[in-house]
mmCIF file of C-alpha atoms and ligand atoms in Angstrom:
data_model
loop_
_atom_site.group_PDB
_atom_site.id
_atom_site.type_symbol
_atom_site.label_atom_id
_atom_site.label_comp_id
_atom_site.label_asym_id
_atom_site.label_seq_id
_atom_site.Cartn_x
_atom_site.Cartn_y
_atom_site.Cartn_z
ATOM 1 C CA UNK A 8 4.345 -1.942 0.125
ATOM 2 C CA UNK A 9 3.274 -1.636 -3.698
ATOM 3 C CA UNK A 10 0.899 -3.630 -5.502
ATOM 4 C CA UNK A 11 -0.030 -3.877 -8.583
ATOM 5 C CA UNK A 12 0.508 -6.031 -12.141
ATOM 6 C CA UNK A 13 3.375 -5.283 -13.769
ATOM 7 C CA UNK A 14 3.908 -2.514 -15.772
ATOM 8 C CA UNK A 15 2.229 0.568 -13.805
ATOM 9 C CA UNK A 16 4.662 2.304 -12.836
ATOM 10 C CA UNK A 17 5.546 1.350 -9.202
ATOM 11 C CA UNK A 18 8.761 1.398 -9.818
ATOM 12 C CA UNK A 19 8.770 5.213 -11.124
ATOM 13 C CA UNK A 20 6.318 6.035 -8.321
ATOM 14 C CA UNK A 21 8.855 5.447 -5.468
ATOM 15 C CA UNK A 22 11.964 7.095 -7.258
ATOM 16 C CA UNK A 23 9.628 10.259 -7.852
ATOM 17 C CA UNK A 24 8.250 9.936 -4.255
ATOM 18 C CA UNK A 25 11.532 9.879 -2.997
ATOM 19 C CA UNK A 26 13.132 12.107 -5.680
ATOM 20 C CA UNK A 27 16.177 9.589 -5.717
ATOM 21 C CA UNK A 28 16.824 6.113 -7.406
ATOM 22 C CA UNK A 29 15.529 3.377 -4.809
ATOM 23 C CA UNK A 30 14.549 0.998 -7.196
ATOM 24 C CA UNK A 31 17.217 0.277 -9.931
ATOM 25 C CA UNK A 32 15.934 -0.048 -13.178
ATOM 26 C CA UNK A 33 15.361 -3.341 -14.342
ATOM 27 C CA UNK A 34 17.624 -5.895 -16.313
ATOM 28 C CA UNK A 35 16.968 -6.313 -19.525
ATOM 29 C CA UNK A 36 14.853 -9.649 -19.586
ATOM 30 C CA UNK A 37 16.328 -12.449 -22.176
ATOM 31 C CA UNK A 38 14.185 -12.907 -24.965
ATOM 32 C CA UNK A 39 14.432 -17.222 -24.665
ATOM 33 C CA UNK A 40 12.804 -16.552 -20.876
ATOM 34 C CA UNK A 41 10.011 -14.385 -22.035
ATOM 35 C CA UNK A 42 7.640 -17.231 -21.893
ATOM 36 C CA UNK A 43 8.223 -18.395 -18.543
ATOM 37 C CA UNK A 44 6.388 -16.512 -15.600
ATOM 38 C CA UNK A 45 8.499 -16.038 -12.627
ATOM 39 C CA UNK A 46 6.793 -16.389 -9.526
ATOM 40 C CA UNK A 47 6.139 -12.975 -7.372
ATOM 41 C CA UNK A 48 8.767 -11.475 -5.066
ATOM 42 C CA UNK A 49 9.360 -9.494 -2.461
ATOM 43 C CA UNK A 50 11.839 -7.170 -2.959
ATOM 44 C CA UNK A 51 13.029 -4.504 0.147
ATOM 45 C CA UNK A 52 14.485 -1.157 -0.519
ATOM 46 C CA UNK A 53 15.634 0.880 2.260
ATOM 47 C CA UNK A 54 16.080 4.393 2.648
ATOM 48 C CA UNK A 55 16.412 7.751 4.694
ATOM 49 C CA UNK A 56 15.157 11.139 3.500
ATOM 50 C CA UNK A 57 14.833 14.837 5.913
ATOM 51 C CA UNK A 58 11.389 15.624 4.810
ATOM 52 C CA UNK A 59 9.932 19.555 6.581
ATOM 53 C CA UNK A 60 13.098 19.237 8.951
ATOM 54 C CA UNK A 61 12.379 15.156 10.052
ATOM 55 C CA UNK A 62 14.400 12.255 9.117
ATOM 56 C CA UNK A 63 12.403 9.672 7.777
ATOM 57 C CA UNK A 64 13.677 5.794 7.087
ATOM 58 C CA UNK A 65 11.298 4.475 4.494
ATOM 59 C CA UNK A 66 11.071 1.105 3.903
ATOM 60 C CA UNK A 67 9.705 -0.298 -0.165
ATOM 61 C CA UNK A 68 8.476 -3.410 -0.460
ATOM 62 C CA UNK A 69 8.177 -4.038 -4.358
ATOM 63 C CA UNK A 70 5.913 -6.922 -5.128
ATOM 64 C CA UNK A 71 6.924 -7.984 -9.206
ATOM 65 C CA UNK A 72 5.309 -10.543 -10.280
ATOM 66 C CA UNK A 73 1.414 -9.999 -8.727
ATOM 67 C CA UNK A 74 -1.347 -10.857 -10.950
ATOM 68 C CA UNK A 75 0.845 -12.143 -13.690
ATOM 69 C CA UNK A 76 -0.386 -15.711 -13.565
ATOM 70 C CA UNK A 77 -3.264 -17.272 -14.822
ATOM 71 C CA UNK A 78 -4.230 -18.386 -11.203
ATOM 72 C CA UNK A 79 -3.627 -15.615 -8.615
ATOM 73 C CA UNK A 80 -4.798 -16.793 -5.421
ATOM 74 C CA UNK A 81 -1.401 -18.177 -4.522
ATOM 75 C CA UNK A 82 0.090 -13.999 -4.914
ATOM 76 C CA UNK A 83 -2.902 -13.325 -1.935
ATOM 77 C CA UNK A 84 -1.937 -15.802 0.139
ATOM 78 C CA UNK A 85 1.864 -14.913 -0.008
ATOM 79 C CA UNK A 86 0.924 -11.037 0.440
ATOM 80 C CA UNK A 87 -1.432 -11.750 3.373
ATOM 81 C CA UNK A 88 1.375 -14.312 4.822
ATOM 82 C CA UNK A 89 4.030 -11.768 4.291
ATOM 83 C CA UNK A 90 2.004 -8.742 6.437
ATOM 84 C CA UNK A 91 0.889 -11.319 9.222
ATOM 85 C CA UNK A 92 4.633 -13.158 9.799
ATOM 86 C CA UNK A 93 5.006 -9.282 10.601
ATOM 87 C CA UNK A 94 2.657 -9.116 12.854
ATOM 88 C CA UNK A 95 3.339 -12.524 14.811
ATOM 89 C CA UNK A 96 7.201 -11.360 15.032
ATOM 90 C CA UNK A 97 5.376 -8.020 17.400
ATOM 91 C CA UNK A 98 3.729 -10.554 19.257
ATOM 92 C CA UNK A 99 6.774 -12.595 20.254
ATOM 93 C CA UNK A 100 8.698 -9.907 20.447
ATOM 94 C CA UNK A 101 5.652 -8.750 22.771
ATOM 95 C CA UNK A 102 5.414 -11.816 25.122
ATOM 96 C CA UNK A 103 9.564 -12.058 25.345
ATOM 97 C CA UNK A 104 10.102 -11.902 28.920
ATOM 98 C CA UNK A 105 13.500 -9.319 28.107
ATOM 99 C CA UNK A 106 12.534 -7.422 25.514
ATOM 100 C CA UNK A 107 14.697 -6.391 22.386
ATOM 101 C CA UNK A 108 14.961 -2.602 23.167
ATOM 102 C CA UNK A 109 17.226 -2.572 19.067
ATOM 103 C CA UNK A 110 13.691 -4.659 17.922
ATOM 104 C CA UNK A 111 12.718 -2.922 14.880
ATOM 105 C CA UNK A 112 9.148 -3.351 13.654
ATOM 106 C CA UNK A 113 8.870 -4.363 10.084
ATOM 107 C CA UNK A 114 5.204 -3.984 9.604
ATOM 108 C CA UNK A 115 3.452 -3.093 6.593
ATOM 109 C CA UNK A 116 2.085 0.314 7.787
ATOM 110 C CA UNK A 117 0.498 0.988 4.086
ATOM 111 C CA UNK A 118 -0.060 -0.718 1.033
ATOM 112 C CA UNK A 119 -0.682 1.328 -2.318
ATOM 113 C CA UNK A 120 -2.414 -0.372 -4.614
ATOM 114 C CA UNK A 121 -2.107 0.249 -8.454
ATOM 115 C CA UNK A 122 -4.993 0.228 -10.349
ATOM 116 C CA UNK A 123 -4.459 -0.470 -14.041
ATOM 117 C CA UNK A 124 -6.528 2.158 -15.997
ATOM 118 C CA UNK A 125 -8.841 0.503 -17.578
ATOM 119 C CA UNK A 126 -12.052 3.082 -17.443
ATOM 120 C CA UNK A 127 -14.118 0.148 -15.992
ATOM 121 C CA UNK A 128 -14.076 0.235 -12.417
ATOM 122 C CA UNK A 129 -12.617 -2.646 -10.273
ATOM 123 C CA UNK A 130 -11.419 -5.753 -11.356
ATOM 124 C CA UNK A 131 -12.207 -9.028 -9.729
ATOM 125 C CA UNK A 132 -8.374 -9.223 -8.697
ATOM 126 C CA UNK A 133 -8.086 -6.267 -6.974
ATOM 127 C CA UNK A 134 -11.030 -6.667 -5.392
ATOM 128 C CA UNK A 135 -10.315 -10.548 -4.057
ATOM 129 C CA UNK A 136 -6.627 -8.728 -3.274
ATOM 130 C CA UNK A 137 -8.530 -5.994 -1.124
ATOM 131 C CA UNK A 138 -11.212 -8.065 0.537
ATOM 132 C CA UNK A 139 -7.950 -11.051 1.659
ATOM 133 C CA UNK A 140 -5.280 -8.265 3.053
ATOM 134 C CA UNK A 141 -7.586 -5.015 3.757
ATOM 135 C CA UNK A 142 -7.937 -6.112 7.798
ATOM 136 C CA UNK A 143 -4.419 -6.467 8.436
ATOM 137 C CA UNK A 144 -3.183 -3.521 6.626
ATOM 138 C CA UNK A 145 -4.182 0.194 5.296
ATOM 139 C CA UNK A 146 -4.953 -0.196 1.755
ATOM 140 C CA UNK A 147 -4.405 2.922 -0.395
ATOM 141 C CA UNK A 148 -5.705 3.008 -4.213
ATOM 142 C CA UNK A 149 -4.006 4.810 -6.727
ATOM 143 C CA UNK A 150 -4.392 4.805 -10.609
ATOM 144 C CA UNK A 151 -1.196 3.965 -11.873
ATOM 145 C CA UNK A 152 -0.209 6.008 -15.361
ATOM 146 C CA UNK A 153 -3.175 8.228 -14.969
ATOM 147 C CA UNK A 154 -2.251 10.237 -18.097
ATOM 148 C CA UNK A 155 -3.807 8.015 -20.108
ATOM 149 C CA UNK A 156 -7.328 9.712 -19.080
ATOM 150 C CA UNK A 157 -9.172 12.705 -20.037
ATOM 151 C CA UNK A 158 -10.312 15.087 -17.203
ATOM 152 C CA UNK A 159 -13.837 13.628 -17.698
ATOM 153 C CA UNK A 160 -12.861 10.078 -17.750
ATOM 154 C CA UNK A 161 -10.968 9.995 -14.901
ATOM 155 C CA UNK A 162 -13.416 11.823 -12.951
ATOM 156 C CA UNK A 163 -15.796 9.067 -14.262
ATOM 157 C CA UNK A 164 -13.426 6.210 -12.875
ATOM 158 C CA UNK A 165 -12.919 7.092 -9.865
ATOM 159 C CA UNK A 166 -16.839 7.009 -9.209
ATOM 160 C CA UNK A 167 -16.981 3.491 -10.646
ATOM 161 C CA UNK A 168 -13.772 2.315 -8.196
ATOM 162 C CA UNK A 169 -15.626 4.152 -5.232
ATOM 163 C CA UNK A 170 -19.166 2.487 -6.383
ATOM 164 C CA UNK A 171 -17.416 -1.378 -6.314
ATOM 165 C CA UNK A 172 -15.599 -0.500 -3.057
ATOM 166 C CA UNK A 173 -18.968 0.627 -1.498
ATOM 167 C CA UNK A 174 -20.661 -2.637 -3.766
ATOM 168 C CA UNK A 175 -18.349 -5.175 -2.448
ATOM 169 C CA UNK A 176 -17.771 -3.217 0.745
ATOM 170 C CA UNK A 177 -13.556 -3.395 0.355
ATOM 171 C CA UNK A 178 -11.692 -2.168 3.257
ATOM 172 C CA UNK A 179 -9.988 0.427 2.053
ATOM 173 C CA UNK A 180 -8.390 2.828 4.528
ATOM 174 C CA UNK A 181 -10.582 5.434 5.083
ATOM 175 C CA UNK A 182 -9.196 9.016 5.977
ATOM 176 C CA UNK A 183 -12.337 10.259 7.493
ATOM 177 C CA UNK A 184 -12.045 7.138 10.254
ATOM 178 C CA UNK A 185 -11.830 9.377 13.250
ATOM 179 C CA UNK A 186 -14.731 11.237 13.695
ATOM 180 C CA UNK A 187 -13.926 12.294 17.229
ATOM 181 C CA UNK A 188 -11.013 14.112 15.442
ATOM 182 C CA UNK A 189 -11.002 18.080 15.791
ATOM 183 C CA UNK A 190 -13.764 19.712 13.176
ATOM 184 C CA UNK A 191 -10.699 21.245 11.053
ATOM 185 C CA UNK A 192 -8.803 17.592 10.651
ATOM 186 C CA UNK A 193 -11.886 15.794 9.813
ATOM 187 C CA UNK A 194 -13.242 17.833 6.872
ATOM 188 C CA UNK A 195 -9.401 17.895 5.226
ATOM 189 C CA UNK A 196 -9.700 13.864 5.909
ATOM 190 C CA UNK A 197 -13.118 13.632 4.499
ATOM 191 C CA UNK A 198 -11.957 16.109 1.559
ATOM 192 C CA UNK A 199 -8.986 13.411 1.380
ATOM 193 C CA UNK A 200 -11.344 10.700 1.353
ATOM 194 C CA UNK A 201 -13.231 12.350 -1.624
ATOM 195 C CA UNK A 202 -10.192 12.877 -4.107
ATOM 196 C CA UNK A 203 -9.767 8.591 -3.325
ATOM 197 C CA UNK A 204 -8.288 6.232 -5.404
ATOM 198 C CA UNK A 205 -5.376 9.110 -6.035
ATOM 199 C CA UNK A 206 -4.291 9.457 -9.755
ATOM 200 C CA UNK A 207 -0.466 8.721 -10.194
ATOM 201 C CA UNK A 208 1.590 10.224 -13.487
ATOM 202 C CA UNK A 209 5.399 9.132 -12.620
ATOM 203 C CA UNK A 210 7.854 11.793 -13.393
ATOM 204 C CA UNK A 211 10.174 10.861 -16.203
ATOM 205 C CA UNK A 212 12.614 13.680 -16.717
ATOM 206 C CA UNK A 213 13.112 17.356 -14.295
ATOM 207 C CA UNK A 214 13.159 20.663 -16.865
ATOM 208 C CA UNK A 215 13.966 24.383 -15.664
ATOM 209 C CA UNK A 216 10.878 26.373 -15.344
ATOM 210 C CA UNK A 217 10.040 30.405 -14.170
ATOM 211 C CA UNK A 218 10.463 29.347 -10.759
ATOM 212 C CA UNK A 219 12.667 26.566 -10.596
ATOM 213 C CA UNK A 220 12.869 23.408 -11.561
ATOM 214 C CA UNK A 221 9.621 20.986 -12.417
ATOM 215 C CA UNK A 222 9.740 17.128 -12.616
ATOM 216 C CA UNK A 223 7.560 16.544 -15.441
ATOM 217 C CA UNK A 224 6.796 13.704 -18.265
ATOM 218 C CA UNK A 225 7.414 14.533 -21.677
ATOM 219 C CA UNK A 226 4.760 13.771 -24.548
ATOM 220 C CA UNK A 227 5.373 14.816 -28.314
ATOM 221 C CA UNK A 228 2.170 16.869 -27.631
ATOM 222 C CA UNK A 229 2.662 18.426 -24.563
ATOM 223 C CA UNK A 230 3.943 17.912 -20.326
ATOM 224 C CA UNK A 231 2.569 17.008 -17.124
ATOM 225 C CA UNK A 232 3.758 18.483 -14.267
ATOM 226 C CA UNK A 233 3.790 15.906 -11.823
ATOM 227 C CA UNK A 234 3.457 18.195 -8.689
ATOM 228 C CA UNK A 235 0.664 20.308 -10.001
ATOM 229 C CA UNK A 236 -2.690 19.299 -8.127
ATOM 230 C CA UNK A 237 -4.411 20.005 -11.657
ATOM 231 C CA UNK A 238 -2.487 17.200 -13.205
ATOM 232 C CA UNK A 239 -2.546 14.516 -11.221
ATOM 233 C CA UNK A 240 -2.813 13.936 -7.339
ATOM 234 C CA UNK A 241 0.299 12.882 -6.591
ATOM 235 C CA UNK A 242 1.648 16.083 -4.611
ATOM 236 C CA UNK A 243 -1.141 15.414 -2.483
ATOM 237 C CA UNK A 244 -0.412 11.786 -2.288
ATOM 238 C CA UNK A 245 3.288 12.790 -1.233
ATOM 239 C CA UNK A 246 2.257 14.855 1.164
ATOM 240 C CA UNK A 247 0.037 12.615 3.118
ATOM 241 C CA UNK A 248 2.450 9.728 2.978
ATOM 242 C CA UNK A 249 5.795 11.632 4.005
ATOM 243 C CA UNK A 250 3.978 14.218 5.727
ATOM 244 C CA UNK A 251 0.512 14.804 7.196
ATOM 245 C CA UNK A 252 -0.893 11.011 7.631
ATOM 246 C CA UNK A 253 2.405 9.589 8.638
ATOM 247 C CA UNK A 254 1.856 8.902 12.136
ATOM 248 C CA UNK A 255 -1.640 7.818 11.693
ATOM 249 C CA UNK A 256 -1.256 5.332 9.437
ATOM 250 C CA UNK A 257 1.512 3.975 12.244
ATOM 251 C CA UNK A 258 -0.907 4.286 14.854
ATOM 252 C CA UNK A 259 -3.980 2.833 12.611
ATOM 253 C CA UNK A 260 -1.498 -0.075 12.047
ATOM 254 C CA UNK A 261 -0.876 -0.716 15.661
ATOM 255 C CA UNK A 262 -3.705 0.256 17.867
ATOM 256 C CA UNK A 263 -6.997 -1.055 15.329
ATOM 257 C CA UNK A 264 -5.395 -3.612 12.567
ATOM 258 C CA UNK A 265 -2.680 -5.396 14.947
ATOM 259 C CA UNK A 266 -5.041 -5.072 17.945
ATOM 260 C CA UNK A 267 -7.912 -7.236 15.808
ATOM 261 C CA UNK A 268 -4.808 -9.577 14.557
ATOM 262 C CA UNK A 269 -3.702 -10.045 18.399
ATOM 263 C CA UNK A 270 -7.394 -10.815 19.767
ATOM 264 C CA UNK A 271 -8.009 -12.954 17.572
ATOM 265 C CA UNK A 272 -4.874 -15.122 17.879
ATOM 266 C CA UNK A 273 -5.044 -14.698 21.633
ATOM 267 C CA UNK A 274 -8.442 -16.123 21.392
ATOM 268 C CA UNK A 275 -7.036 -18.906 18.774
ATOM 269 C CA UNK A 276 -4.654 -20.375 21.054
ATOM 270 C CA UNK A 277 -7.178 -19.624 23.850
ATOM 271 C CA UNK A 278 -9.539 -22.361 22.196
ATOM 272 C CA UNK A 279 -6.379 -24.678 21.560
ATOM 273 C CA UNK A 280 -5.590 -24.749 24.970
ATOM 274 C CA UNK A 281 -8.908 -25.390 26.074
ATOM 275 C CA UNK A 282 -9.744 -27.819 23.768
ATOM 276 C CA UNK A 283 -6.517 -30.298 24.495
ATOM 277 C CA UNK A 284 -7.676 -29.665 28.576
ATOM 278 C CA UNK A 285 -10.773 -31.076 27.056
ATOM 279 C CA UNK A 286 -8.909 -34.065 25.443
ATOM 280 C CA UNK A 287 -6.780 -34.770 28.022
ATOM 281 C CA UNK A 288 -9.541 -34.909 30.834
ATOM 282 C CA UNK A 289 -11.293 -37.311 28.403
ATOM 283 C CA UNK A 290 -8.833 -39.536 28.080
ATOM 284 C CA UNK A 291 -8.401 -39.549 32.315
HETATM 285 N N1 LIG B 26 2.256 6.906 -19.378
HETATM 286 C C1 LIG B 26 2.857 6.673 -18.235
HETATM 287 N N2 LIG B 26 3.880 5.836 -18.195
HETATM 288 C C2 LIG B 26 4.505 5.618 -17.033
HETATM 289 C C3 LIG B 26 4.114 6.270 -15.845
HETATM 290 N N3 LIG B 26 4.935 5.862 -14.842
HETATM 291 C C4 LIG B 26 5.788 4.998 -15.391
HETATM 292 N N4 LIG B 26 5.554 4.844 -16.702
HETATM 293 C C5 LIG B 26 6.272 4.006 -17.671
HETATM 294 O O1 LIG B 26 5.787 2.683 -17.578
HETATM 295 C C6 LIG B 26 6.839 1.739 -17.719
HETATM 296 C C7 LIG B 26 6.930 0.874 -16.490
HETATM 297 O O2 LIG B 26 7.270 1.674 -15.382
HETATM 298 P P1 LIG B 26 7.885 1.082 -14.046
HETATM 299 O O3 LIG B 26 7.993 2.197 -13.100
HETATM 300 O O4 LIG B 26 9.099 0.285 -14.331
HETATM 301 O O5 LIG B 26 6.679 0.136 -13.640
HETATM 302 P P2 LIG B 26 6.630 -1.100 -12.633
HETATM 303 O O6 LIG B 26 5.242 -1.121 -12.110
HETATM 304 O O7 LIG B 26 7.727 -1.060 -11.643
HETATM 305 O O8 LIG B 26 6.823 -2.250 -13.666
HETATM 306 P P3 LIG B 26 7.258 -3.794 -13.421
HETATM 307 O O9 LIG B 26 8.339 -3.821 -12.415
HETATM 308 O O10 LIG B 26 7.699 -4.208 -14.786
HETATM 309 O O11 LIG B 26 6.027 -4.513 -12.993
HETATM 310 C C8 LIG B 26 8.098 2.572 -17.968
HETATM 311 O O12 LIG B 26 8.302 2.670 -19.340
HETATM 312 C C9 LIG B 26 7.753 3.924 -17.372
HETATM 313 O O13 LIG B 26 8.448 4.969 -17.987
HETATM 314 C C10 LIG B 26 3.022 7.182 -15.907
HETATM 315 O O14 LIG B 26 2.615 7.792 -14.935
HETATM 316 N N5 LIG B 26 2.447 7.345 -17.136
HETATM 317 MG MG1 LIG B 27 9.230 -2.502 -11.262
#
């Protein structure tokens, strides 16, 4: 799922990620409706890439429209109401006497979060956004049109981002969460975790270079190769979500996020129960 106000390049993220058109560009918008804000959406984009030799089906959901309004507490409740109606469809699905065996699970197994580049840490939208939907799903923070920064600056803003999250204490998905992990996996997630929130530059045009070709975006002054880890961090990014951190951001989702969900509804209904016993032997 991506999140994020409009304009940061989501859209250009997910066609470089997936080096194909998934989202279509958008319609031109008609100037008489400019003034009217529409309200957010959810819009689903399905589709199937081989990535090292496995086929992957990657579902987008595209949220236009988040933090456009005035008043955005409406745009968390519809996020965390979208990623939970997920959640209680596993659960019936779960307590189904004959189970489904074509069920396919629709949960949100990662939300990336675009942060607009600002220079000045977290804003108090993205940080009521991470504290509403951080324990139901893993929240990833990128900087959306990272270009915009020097080397030093952007070194200087992700310290500020990491200093709210720690402030506020935002629960972020945090690569070094397995410490019983083998050694070797848990200092490349802890190295992961240090290069956090990941700076994004979304690749506009692909030229012919030495060795092939190179997806870049084209300035009057100069390029930046999107790939190259001294540009930006989005190789890295593409590699942990299509590659290396696949699976555990599946099993994250499942065994620790829709495990707390479960308990506590369990223990909702639990109380329900208990409490119309309670109201029934009253009224006897
Ligand atoms: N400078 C810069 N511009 C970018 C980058 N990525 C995308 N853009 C440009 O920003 C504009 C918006 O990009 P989109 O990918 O449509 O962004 P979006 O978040 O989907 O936007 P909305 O759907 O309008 O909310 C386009 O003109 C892109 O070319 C980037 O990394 N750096
Ligand atoms: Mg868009």
């Amino acid at each position: 799922m991506l999140v994020g106000v409009s304009g940061l390049g989501r859209r250009t993220f997910v066609n470089t990620l997936c080096e194909r058109e998934v989202i279509p560009p958008p319609v031109a918008e008609d100037p008489e409706m400019a003034h009217m804000v529409e309200p957010m959406k959810f819009n689903k984009y399905e589709t199937q890439m081989i990535e090292d030799g496995t086929n992957i089906f990657l579902t987008t959901v595209d949220t236009p429209g988040y933090g456009d309004g005035i008043d955005n507490y409406s745009c968390f409740t519809q996020l965390q109401e979208y990623i939970e109606s997920q959640f209680d469809e596993v659960l019936l699905e779960e307590s189904r006497i004959r189970r489904n065996s074509k069920y396919k699970d629709n949960r949100v197994h990662v939300l990336l979060y675009f942060l607009t580049p600002t220079g000045h840490g977290l804003r108090e939208l993205d940080i009521e956004a991470i504290k509403r939907l951080g324990h139901f799903v893993n929240i990833i923070l990128l900087i959306g049109r990272a270009d915009t920064f020097t080397t030093d600056e952007i070194a200087l803003f992700k310290l500020q981002v990491m200093k709210d999250v720690m402030t506020y204490e935002l629960p972020i998905y945090n690569f070094g969460w397995d410490d019983e992990s083998d050694p070797e996996t848990l200092e490349e997630n802890q190295e992961i975790q240090a290069i956090v929130p990941f700076s994004i530059v979304g690749c506009d045009e692909v030229v012919d270079g030495d060795y092939g070709s190179i997806r870049v975006r084209r300035y009057p002054w100069g390029t930046v190769e999107i790939d190259n880890d001294d540009m930006s961090d989005f190789g890295l990014l593409r590699y942990i979500l299509l590659n290396s951190h696949i699976s555990d951001f599946i099993d994250y989702t499942n065994n620790v996020l829709y495990e707390e969900y479960r308990t506590q509804k369990l223990n909702e209904n639990k109380d329900d129960e208990s409490e119309e016993e309670k109201e029934e032997d009253d009224e006897e």
